[in-house]
Amino acid sequence: MQRVRIAGGKVTVEDARRARRPRGHALLALRVAGICSTDLELQRGYYGFAGVPGHEFVADVVACDDPRWLGKRVVGEINLACTRCAWCRRGLGRHCPTRSVLGIVRQPGAFQSLFTLPERNLHRVPDALSDEQAVFVEPLAAACEILEQVRIERGARVAVLGDGKLAQLVARVLLVAGADVALYGRHAHKLALARRAGASARRAGKRLPRKAFELVVDATGSAQGLAQAVAMCAPRGTVVMKSTVHDRVELDSAPVIVDELTLVGSRCGPFAPALALLARGAVRVDDLVADEYALAHARRAFERAAERGVLKVLLRAAPAV
Amino acid sequence: MQRVRIAGGKVTVEDARRARRPRGHALLALRVAGICSTDLELQRGYYGFAGVPGHEFVADVVACDDPRWLGKRVVGEINLACTRCAWCRRGLGRHCPTRSVLGIVRQPGAFQSLFTLPERNLHRVPDALSDEQAVFVEPLAAACEILEQVRIERGARVAVLGDGKLAQLVARVLLVAGADVALYGRHAHKLALARRAGASARRAGKRLPRKAFELVVDATGSAQGLAQAVAMCAPRGTVVMKSTVHDRVELDSAPVIVDELTLVGSRCGPFAPALALLARGAVRVDDLVADEYALAHARRAFERAAERGVLKVLLRAAPAV
């Protein structure tokens, strides 16, 4: 079997022995995986990562404890939680302090022919969804997390900062929730995609509207995004923080306090609503795929994904042996 | 009549003509006023302030449109709102974009023998409260604002960072709300006050507990407070921002996002619950008065209030002419 490894900033593809399947885990044969900005950051050395990345995937179950999973096409939640701590008992395994995370923290990821994940993490993919659609469930769930955290009124004036993959998904989820979405980005072709999805899309220039939106989502991925989002947020409004950046960010705290803003950090989200949105066609993702490579060409795929302005790059596995 | 003026960093006391009373305003004869950290910041030149400061006061109504106010002892909300905009119609005049603010923004303050405020801003002070207690209504309302913004469960583990005037009031309000409050400060005598009020009070050293509290209130007044509060906050927890600082503050956004923290900016609060807490003796404030000066000695009072570790300094007016 093939696996993609990141170490010392390099992406290599190597032959490997089949992964051991722990009890309660399913052995998964990769169909399609997606390269996320986090994977590019792992390559750049954040988190001191060395290993097999990949946490956006569609796969077939080829071995498992519960026979009902066998042969099923699945996606999977990426946090491997202990199931016993107070967080897990509250249904918040995504915050379990001893969790590992598929392809990110102490759990080999999905960029390999075969990998394992606890059966309890799996979700079956409806037949109507293609692999190329279902691979968006994980990032779409991260967008759906906003709806778990913030109440969106119909017609709410919402700004999304950024026009990348996550920003596009966030805009689409908020549109489905009934918001009036303005997306601010720097790439004409991505602004066009947002416009086609139903958002009003605007060039992010130096003069952004001030105190104009009751909800602002920072999905720029940049250290400047938060300050911009705060400046655009109306009194008593909410800023959702979706840009994981690895530097300290600067913030003018005076408007946050004087205007009594709420800032909400937002990470992984629930798979079930994301799957449902895709299955009923409420959120379309086909236009977000920029390119597809065979797993064997992962290095080129990473290079392509890192190019400025490129949306989702997919990896396709050869049929499992 | 006497009035206190701040200009160019200097505090002076001068004779002045009696203020004109606009329609709908009451003419107020000062009894006691409190010096707030904001007043010291105005003196240091923030907001480019020049004029009469003062927004914490107890006064007698000596002239008014509505005769029911005449002769009453009152405190008053400090935001002068337009009453007509969307914010005002929602009962959020504290966020009215064209508001002026007593002693802070375009409205001469309470550090003078006579001043005016809209009658609708006034609250009658119950007879059982002394002037020295009632003058705490405004800062206590700012502490009560937290209860309007955040749901506090009984027994919730809460940290208050700072041991100054506002931190002490915040701790007391949260104790009344049933929280298990730990206050972190740097002054032994202030930690002792918090302890006597029912909080556990701890020296704020270099090693603060990490991810330990479901709610952390930054009332340090320092640019470092927010980063400390974030580090002390448990996953899915809330940080209340009460420190208005005039520099950009630095923030490590990664834990905010990964742990999905909520940061809530918090400013002025509702007077009615604050008055009620004082009236029923649920919050005591007598131990927070450090000193009292006649209005004529305001310069010395400001110097005293600016000394390290000093709690509330009061100004007392001579009987109005």
XYZ file of C-alpha atoms in Angstrom:
642
model
C 0.000 0.000 0.000
C 0.994 3.628 -0.535
C 1.209 6.302 2.047
C 2.019 10.000 1.973
C 4.496 11.212 4.555
C 5.370 14.703 5.668
C 8.677 15.224 7.430
C 11.041 18.172 7.495
C 8.830 20.129 5.113
C 8.972 17.408 2.448
C 6.092 15.389 1.038
C 7.018 11.857 0.002
C 5.035 8.819 -1.120
C 6.293 5.467 0.128
C 5.291 1.836 0.244
C 4.205 0.674 3.661
C 2.822 -2.317 5.457
C -0.870 -2.427 6.065
C -1.924 -0.674 9.277
C -2.793 -2.793 12.327
C -6.487 -2.449 13.139
C -7.123 -1.739 16.853
C -10.247 -3.111 18.462
C -13.282 -0.953 17.702
C -11.583 0.530 14.659
C -12.542 0.004 11.039
C -9.907 -0.582 8.376
C -10.636 1.918 5.643
C -9.624 1.812 1.989
C -9.263 5.358 0.749
C -11.284 6.524 -2.231
C -10.761 10.283 -2.286
C -9.105 12.682 0.150
C -8.933 16.475 0.231
C -5.924 18.663 0.968
C -6.804 21.237 3.603
C -4.914 24.411 4.537
C -4.045 22.643 7.781
C -2.171 19.989 5.758
C -0.126 22.738 4.127
C 0.620 24.155 7.572
C 1.702 20.729 8.815
C 4.072 20.612 5.860
C 5.441 24.014 6.861
C 6.301 22.521 10.225
C 3.539 23.753 12.505
C 2.811 21.494 15.470
C 6.237 19.851 14.810
C 4.331 17.373 12.682
C 5.997 14.356 11.061
C 3.845 11.517 9.762
C 0.912 10.742 7.525
C -1.455 13.731 7.150
C -5.005 13.768 5.838
C -8.332 14.237 7.592
C -10.804 14.898 4.765
C -11.685 11.560 3.157
C -14.198 9.172 1.642
C -13.333 5.480 2.053
C -14.711 1.945 1.967
C -14.806 -0.173 5.119
C -12.769 -3.311 4.387
C -12.524 -4.754 7.908
C -14.358 -3.958 11.143
C -15.765 -5.375 14.393
C -19.403 -4.522 13.702
C -20.295 -6.427 10.501
C -22.895 -3.810 9.553
C -20.119 -1.446 8.480
C -18.447 -3.931 6.131
C -18.324 -2.699 2.526
C -19.947 0.629 3.365
C -18.752 3.888 1.872
C -18.033 6.277 4.722
C -16.707 9.605 5.908
C -15.403 9.976 9.459
C -15.151 12.436 12.337
C -11.526 13.259 12.925
C -11.295 13.523 16.729
C -10.503 10.212 18.471
C -11.872 10.803 21.963
C -11.544 8.730 25.125
C -15.361 8.326 25.464
C -15.081 8.375 29.282
C -14.099 11.899 30.403
C -16.528 14.664 31.342
C -16.243 16.203 27.859
C -17.000 12.917 26.126
C -19.938 12.232 28.436
C -21.360 15.637 27.425
C -21.121 14.614 23.775
C -18.179 16.964 23.243
C -15.494 14.451 22.364
C -14.167 17.121 19.989
C -12.826 18.748 23.192
C -11.646 15.567 24.965
C -8.281 16.623 26.476
C -6.590 13.315 25.630
C -7.986 13.080 22.090
C -5.867 12.320 19.089
C -6.817 13.796 15.737
C -6.730 11.981 12.403
C -3.748 13.128 10.385
C -2.966 15.959 12.811
C -2.286 14.751 16.363
C -0.948 11.216 17.129
C -3.129 9.387 14.612
C -1.885 8.523 11.112
C -4.073 10.264 8.591
C -6.085 9.431 5.494
C -3.484 10.123 2.796
C -2.738 6.397 2.433
C -4.338 3.410 0.761
C -5.453 1.914 4.073
C -5.916 3.508 7.465
C -8.035 3.015 10.568
C -10.553 5.041 12.524
C -12.923 4.088 15.368
C -16.199 2.728 14.020
C -18.065 5.196 16.222
C -16.497 8.020 14.178
C -17.953 6.788 10.876
C -20.903 8.154 8.926
C -22.340 6.338 5.942
C -22.359 8.328 2.699
C -25.724 8.324 0.865
C -25.540 6.738 -2.607
C -26.655 9.964 -4.256
C -23.431 11.710 -3.263
C -20.295 11.326 -5.354
C -16.922 10.819 -3.680
C -15.978 14.325 -4.817
C -18.981 15.748 -2.989
C -18.736 13.618 0.150
C -15.087 14.534 0.688
C -16.359 18.019 1.606
C -18.308 16.752 4.624
C -15.475 17.458 7.071
C -14.844 21.095 6.080
C -18.572 21.655 5.604
C -19.103 20.402 9.160
C -16.605 23.028 10.328
C -18.773 25.631 8.598
C -21.936 24.141 10.152
C -20.334 24.502 13.586
C -21.131 28.220 13.364
C -24.855 27.387 13.400
C -24.305 25.332 16.573
C -22.647 28.309 18.260
C -24.483 31.388 17.016
C -28.150 32.011 16.440
C -28.681 33.295 12.882
C -31.875 35.251 12.278
C -33.409 35.117 8.793
C -32.193 38.147 6.870
C -29.325 38.768 9.297
C -26.602 40.945 7.756
C -23.532 38.745 7.723
C -20.037 39.311 6.331
C -17.618 36.512 5.510
C -13.987 37.637 5.272
C -11.952 35.516 2.909
C -12.774 33.742 -0.345
C -10.930 30.460 0.168
C -12.372 26.983 0.608
C -13.633 27.434 4.144
C -14.974 30.942 3.473
C -16.936 29.618 0.490
C -18.460 26.830 2.563
C -19.247 29.189 5.445
C -21.023 31.572 3.067
C -23.108 28.729 1.638
C -24.109 27.398 5.055
C -25.107 30.877 6.216
C -27.121 31.421 3.036
C -29.042 28.209 3.718
C -29.664 29.502 7.253
C -31.364 32.522 5.701
C -28.677 35.150 6.229
C -27.963 38.031 3.860
C -24.309 37.188 3.140
C -21.608 39.530 1.837
C -18.295 37.777 1.129
C -15.094 39.851 0.967
C -12.165 38.399 -0.966
C -9.236 39.156 -3.224
C -9.673 36.759 -6.155
C -12.109 37.594 -8.947
C -12.838 33.968 -9.836
C -13.586 33.068 -6.229
C -15.790 36.115 -5.761
C -17.671 34.930 -8.848
C -18.215 31.510 -7.240
C -19.606 33.117 -4.103
C -21.883 35.291 -6.206
C -23.179 32.265 -8.093
C -23.873 30.596 -4.744
C -26.109 33.515 -3.790
C -23.846 35.785 -1.738
C -23.047 39.343 -2.628
C -19.292 39.216 -3.160
C -17.042 42.235 -2.860
C -13.409 43.032 -3.379
C -11.677 43.328 0.011
C -9.966 46.690 -0.354
C -8.568 49.042 2.209
C -11.929 50.593 2.930
C -14.144 47.961 4.425
C -17.519 48.950 5.875
C -17.279 49.785 9.578
C -19.690 48.572 12.276
C -21.982 47.331 9.515
C -22.684 43.634 10.150
C -24.327 41.845 13.051
C -22.206 38.767 12.327
C -18.737 38.705 10.787
C -16.890 35.448 10.114
C -13.118 35.722 9.812
C -12.122 32.947 7.428
C -9.176 34.793 5.914
C -6.573 32.491 7.409
C -4.542 35.635 8.060
C -3.338 37.314 11.237
C -4.991 40.566 10.125
C -8.429 39.035 9.670
C -9.556 39.340 13.268
C -8.880 43.077 13.525
C -10.728 43.627 10.233
C -13.662 41.526 11.410
C -13.885 43.471 14.675
C -13.892 46.780 12.798
C -16.736 45.599 10.524
C -18.932 44.297 13.343
C -21.894 46.344 14.585
C -22.399 47.012 18.323
C -23.545 43.902 20.206
C -22.576 41.861 17.153
C -20.628 38.615 16.917
C -17.300 37.810 15.293
C -16.692 34.140 14.536
C -12.996 33.257 14.510
C -12.259 30.576 11.898
C -8.672 31.588 11.023
C -6.182 29.420 12.844
C -2.983 31.410 12.629
C 0.243 30.536 14.329
C 1.364 33.960 15.364
C -0.034 36.141 18.065
C -2.705 38.329 16.541
C -3.241 41.965 17.413
C -6.584 43.192 18.510
C -7.923 46.627 19.332
C -9.837 45.682 22.463
C -11.537 49.085 22.901
C -14.279 48.558 20.264
C -14.804 44.992 21.495
C -15.565 46.354 24.966
C -17.269 49.640 24.081
C -19.513 47.977 21.476
C -19.841 44.827 23.608
C -18.916 42.474 20.786
C -18.821 38.722 21.222
C -15.892 36.827 19.672
C -16.445 33.113 19.189
C -13.678 30.643 18.402
C -14.959 27.940 16.090
C -13.331 24.697 14.985
C -14.650 21.257 13.986
C -18.344 20.696 13.580
C -21.013 18.029 13.466
C -21.015 15.661 10.454
C -24.726 14.815 10.392
C -26.036 18.265 9.382
C -23.212 18.664 6.863
C -24.081 15.336 5.234
C -27.743 16.311 5.191
C -27.008 19.653 3.496
C -25.039 17.880 0.765
C -27.570 15.062 0.382
C -30.516 17.386 -0.166
C -28.506 19.585 -2.523
C -28.837 22.625 -0.271
C -25.085 23.236 -0.434
C -23.233 22.588 -3.681
C -19.513 21.956 -3.660
C -18.655 20.743 -7.177
C -17.403 24.181 -8.201
C -14.879 24.187 -5.350
C -12.671 21.393 -6.743
C -9.607 22.844 -8.425
C -7.753 19.662 -9.319
C -7.385 15.945 -8.657
C -4.197 13.854 -8.425
C -3.443 10.208 -7.839
C -2.134 9.490 -4.334
C 1.198 8.585 -5.941
C 1.515 12.203 -7.084
C 0.817 13.712 -3.675
C 3.902 15.918 -3.820
C 2.643 17.639 -6.947
C -0.825 17.834 -5.419
C 0.577 19.634 -2.366
C 2.440 22.053 -4.645
C -0.732 22.722 -6.588
C -2.774 23.226 -3.389
C -0.228 25.763 -2.133
C -0.516 27.936 -5.251
C -2.175 31.269 -4.655
C -5.902 31.269 -5.295
C -6.300 27.501 -5.779
C -9.364 25.916 -4.182
C -9.726 22.245 -3.203
C -7.149 19.768 -4.504
C -8.161 16.114 -4.211
C -6.103 12.933 -3.948
C -7.502 9.751 -5.452
C -6.347 6.356 -4.257
C -5.612 3.471 -6.563
C -7.972 0.555 -5.751
C -6.846 -1.080 -2.476
C -4.932 -4.359 -2.751
C -20.550 76.969 42.047
C -17.390 74.912 41.808
C -16.379 72.654 38.988
C -13.450 70.360 38.351
C -11.776 70.666 34.967
C -9.311 68.418 33.237
C -7.224 69.929 30.453
C -3.725 69.155 29.291
C -3.255 66.552 31.996
C -4.035 69.045 34.771
C -6.865 68.934 37.265
C -8.123 72.348 38.357
C -11.067 73.556 40.415
C -12.726 76.737 39.222
C -15.754 78.872 39.880
C -18.332 78.684 37.168
C -21.768 79.858 36.252
C -24.633 77.561 36.899
C -25.319 75.148 34.020
C -28.264 75.833 31.698
C -30.899 73.129 32.130
C -32.095 71.725 28.770
C -35.696 70.613 28.448
C -36.224 67.133 29.888
C -33.096 67.434 32.007
C -32.943 67.671 35.763
C -30.596 70.090 37.469
C -28.627 68.061 39.981
C -26.807 69.233 43.086
C -23.898 66.908 43.724
C -23.622 65.107 47.047
C -20.850 62.565 46.469
C -18.953 61.477 43.361
C -16.475 58.656 42.775
C -13.206 58.807 40.850
C -13.056 55.969 38.350
C -10.025 54.629 36.472
C -11.586 56.126 33.365
C -11.289 59.587 34.969
C -7.577 58.991 35.509
C -7.293 57.954 31.864
C -9.098 61.109 30.772
C -6.535 63.040 32.785
C -3.750 61.166 30.982
C -5.196 62.441 27.731
C -7.094 59.494 26.342
C -10.012 60.404 24.090
C -8.408 63.899 23.807
C -10.633 64.858 26.704
C -10.842 68.430 28.032
C -13.719 69.421 30.291
C -15.561 68.400 33.427
C -15.205 64.680 34.184
C -17.246 62.539 36.566
C -19.862 59.869 35.934
C -20.258 58.145 39.327
C -22.454 60.326 41.518
C -25.247 60.748 44.041
C -27.112 64.050 43.799
C -30.284 65.912 44.756
C -32.719 67.091 42.103
C -33.028 70.868 42.497
C -34.922 71.692 39.284
C -36.759 69.526 36.741
C -39.694 69.339 34.322
C -41.467 66.456 36.042
C -42.251 67.728 39.564
C -42.132 64.208 40.994
C -38.329 64.285 40.804
C -37.968 67.507 42.767
C -35.926 67.090 45.944
C -35.254 63.439 45.318
C -31.845 61.882 45.940
C -30.778 60.154 42.741
C -28.134 58.308 40.802
C -28.138 58.411 36.999
C -27.349 56.339 33.921
C -24.448 57.925 32.093
C -25.358 57.420 28.425
C -27.463 60.227 26.926
C -29.175 58.476 24.035
C -31.286 59.897 21.207
C -34.342 57.730 22.173
C -35.345 57.425 18.505
C -32.784 55.228 16.715
C -33.046 51.455 16.290
C -30.743 50.883 19.285
C -32.795 53.119 21.544
C -36.038 51.483 20.410
C -34.549 48.107 21.401
C -33.861 49.483 24.886
C -30.137 49.620 24.137
C -29.554 53.350 24.405
C -26.163 52.443 25.870
C -25.222 51.666 22.239
C -26.973 54.631 20.585
C -24.443 55.764 17.945
C -25.088 59.466 18.568
C -25.061 59.179 22.368
C -23.070 61.479 24.579
C -21.719 60.165 27.858
C -21.729 62.015 31.175
C -18.253 63.257 31.952
C -16.697 61.296 29.097
C -18.144 62.231 25.690
C -19.676 65.666 24.940
C -21.547 66.017 28.248
C -20.101 67.896 31.226
C -19.700 65.488 34.118
C -20.647 65.219 37.759
C -17.499 66.676 39.350
C -19.213 70.037 39.896
C -21.699 71.514 42.343
C -24.498 71.540 39.777
C -24.902 69.618 36.548
C -27.707 68.277 34.380
C -28.830 64.892 33.135
C -32.033 63.778 31.351
C -34.744 62.903 33.833
C -35.213 59.566 32.104
C -31.655 58.653 33.166
C -32.388 59.060 36.882
C -32.973 56.399 39.526
C -34.153 57.254 43.002
C -31.865 56.108 45.806
C -33.628 54.206 48.632
C -33.353 55.955 52.012
C -31.571 52.989 53.535
C -28.516 53.569 51.352
C -25.884 56.108 52.335
C -24.367 58.431 49.729
C -21.119 56.483 50.065
C -22.927 53.271 49.164
C -25.124 54.676 46.396
C -22.164 56.200 44.578
C -21.147 52.617 43.733
C -24.293 51.991 41.679
C -22.653 52.939 38.382
C -19.583 50.679 38.664
C -21.703 47.946 40.252
C -24.037 48.152 37.241
C -20.992 47.563 35.022
C -20.309 44.416 37.046
C -23.972 43.370 36.796
C -23.742 43.693 33.013
C -21.876 40.369 33.032
C -25.012 38.642 34.313
C -26.971 40.171 31.403
C -24.475 38.753 28.917
C -23.398 35.389 30.315
C -25.399 32.664 31.984
C -23.793 31.775 35.334
C -24.610 28.327 36.715
C -24.646 27.880 40.485
C -21.239 26.577 41.527
C -19.630 27.613 38.230
C -15.844 27.865 38.524
C -15.072 31.495 37.823
C -11.812 33.436 37.918
C -11.613 37.214 38.241
C -8.273 38.671 37.146
C -7.388 41.866 38.978
C -8.037 43.101 42.495
C -8.996 46.721 41.801
C -12.345 48.419 42.294
C -14.100 46.832 39.338
C -12.608 43.389 39.971
C -13.846 43.522 43.579
C -17.367 44.436 42.460
C -17.354 41.789 39.736
C -16.312 39.123 42.248
C -19.123 40.160 44.613
C -21.785 40.129 41.903
C -20.652 36.699 40.717
C -20.694 35.387 44.295
C -24.305 36.546 44.663
C -25.074 34.737 41.384
C -23.835 31.532 43.040
C -20.468 31.166 41.348
C -17.373 29.704 42.973
C -15.101 32.735 42.555
C -11.305 32.831 42.618
C -9.849 36.342 42.409
C -6.237 36.801 41.281
C -4.467 39.995 42.316
C -1.175 41.531 43.373
C -2.042 43.459 46.569
C -2.294 41.612 49.882
C -4.830 44.028 51.389
C -7.105 43.815 48.345
C -6.872 40.023 48.274
C -7.936 40.124 51.919
C -11.007 42.206 51.001
C -12.006 39.726 48.325
C -11.534 36.863 50.754
C -13.744 38.579 53.326
C -16.388 39.017 50.635
C -16.425 35.254 50.098
C -14.078 34.699 47.173
C -10.976 32.601 47.296
C -8.236 35.132 46.586
C -4.848 34.199 45.199
C -1.624 35.947 44.404
C -1.315 36.409 40.636
C 2.111 34.957 40.019
C 3.760 33.732 36.882
C 2.133 30.339 37.100
C -1.576 30.784 36.731
C -3.804 27.708 36.371
C -4.303 26.778 32.721
C -7.648 25.848 31.131
C -9.143 25.692 34.607
C -12.180 28.010 34.680
C -15.416 27.984 32.724
C -15.630 31.765 33.074
C -12.732 34.193 33.387
C -13.273 37.937 33.820
C -10.354 40.141 32.845
C -10.630 43.182 35.090
C -6.886 43.810 35.325
C -7.016 47.028 33.338
C -3.800 45.856 31.695
C -2.930 44.944 28.124
C -1.675 41.533 29.316
C -4.914 40.591 31.042
C -6.681 39.205 28.001
C -3.926 36.742 27.085
C -3.810 35.540 30.713
C -7.591 35.163 30.823
C -7.573 33.138 27.595
C -4.871 30.829 28.964
C -6.875 30.212 32.161
C -10.163 29.478 30.392
C -11.353 25.895 29.941
C -12.497 24.597 26.517
C -15.895 26.013 25.502
C -15.510 28.566 28.298
C -16.118 32.312 28.277
C -13.754 35.228 28.812
C -15.396 38.518 29.766
C -13.353 41.532 28.688
C -13.670 44.365 31.214
C -10.237 45.967 30.739
C -10.454 48.975 28.480
C -6.871 49.504 27.419
C -5.691 52.000 24.884
C -3.079 49.955 23.134
C -3.573 47.082 20.791
C -3.589 43.898 22.829
C -1.938 40.689 21.752
C -3.860 37.492 21.652
C -2.901 33.915 20.893
C -5.868 33.041 18.706
C -5.058 29.327 18.436
C -6.450 28.324 21.875
C -9.490 30.555 21.316
C -10.287 28.614 18.159
C -9.117 25.125 19.132
C -10.900 25.293 22.507
C -13.821 27.237 20.996
C -13.731 29.968 23.618
C -16.189 32.855 23.643
C -14.821 36.347 24.359
C -17.399 38.896 25.448
C -16.745 42.624 25.568
C -18.605 44.166 28.503
C -19.155 47.819 29.409
C -21.954 49.726 31.172
C -24.757 47.856 32.813
C -28.284 48.210 34.128
C -28.790 50.388 37.224
C -31.917 48.707 38.597
C -30.324 45.349 39.555
C -27.272 47.155 40.956
C -29.462 49.348 43.172
C -31.394 46.275 44.276
C -28.202 44.404 45.226
C -27.057 47.327 47.365
C -30.496 47.935 48.885
C -30.915 44.363 50.086
C -27.351 44.242 51.377
C -26.379 41.437 49.001
C -23.311 43.368 47.877
C -21.352 45.426 50.380
C -19.148 48.258 49.219
C -18.169 50.165 52.387
C -14.783 48.440 52.511
C -13.933 49.694 49.033
C -13.703 53.402 49.953
C -10.088 54.447 50.360
C -10.504 58.168 50.970
C -12.812 61.151 50.670
C -11.974 64.750 49.662
C -13.942 67.948 49.311
C -14.623 68.889 45.686
C -12.345 71.895 46.206
C -9.461 69.470 46.733
C -10.086 67.466 43.595
C -6.480 67.747 42.452
C -5.261 66.006 45.577
C -8.070 63.487 45.267
C -6.937 62.618 41.727
C -3.344 62.218 42.950
C -4.517 59.918 45.720
C -6.682 57.865 43.350
C -3.703 57.386 41.043
C -1.510 55.905 43.773
C -0.764 52.223 43.353
C -3.162 49.955 45.181
C -5.676 52.636 46.222
C -9.346 51.704 45.926
C -12.249 54.174 45.559
C -11.581 57.869 46.233
C -14.702 59.980 46.739
C -15.356 63.682 46.210
C -17.874 65.423 48.438
C -19.593 68.626 47.369
C -20.149 71.586 49.626
C -23.896 72.249 49.960
C -25.192 73.780 46.730
C -25.842 77.521 46.699
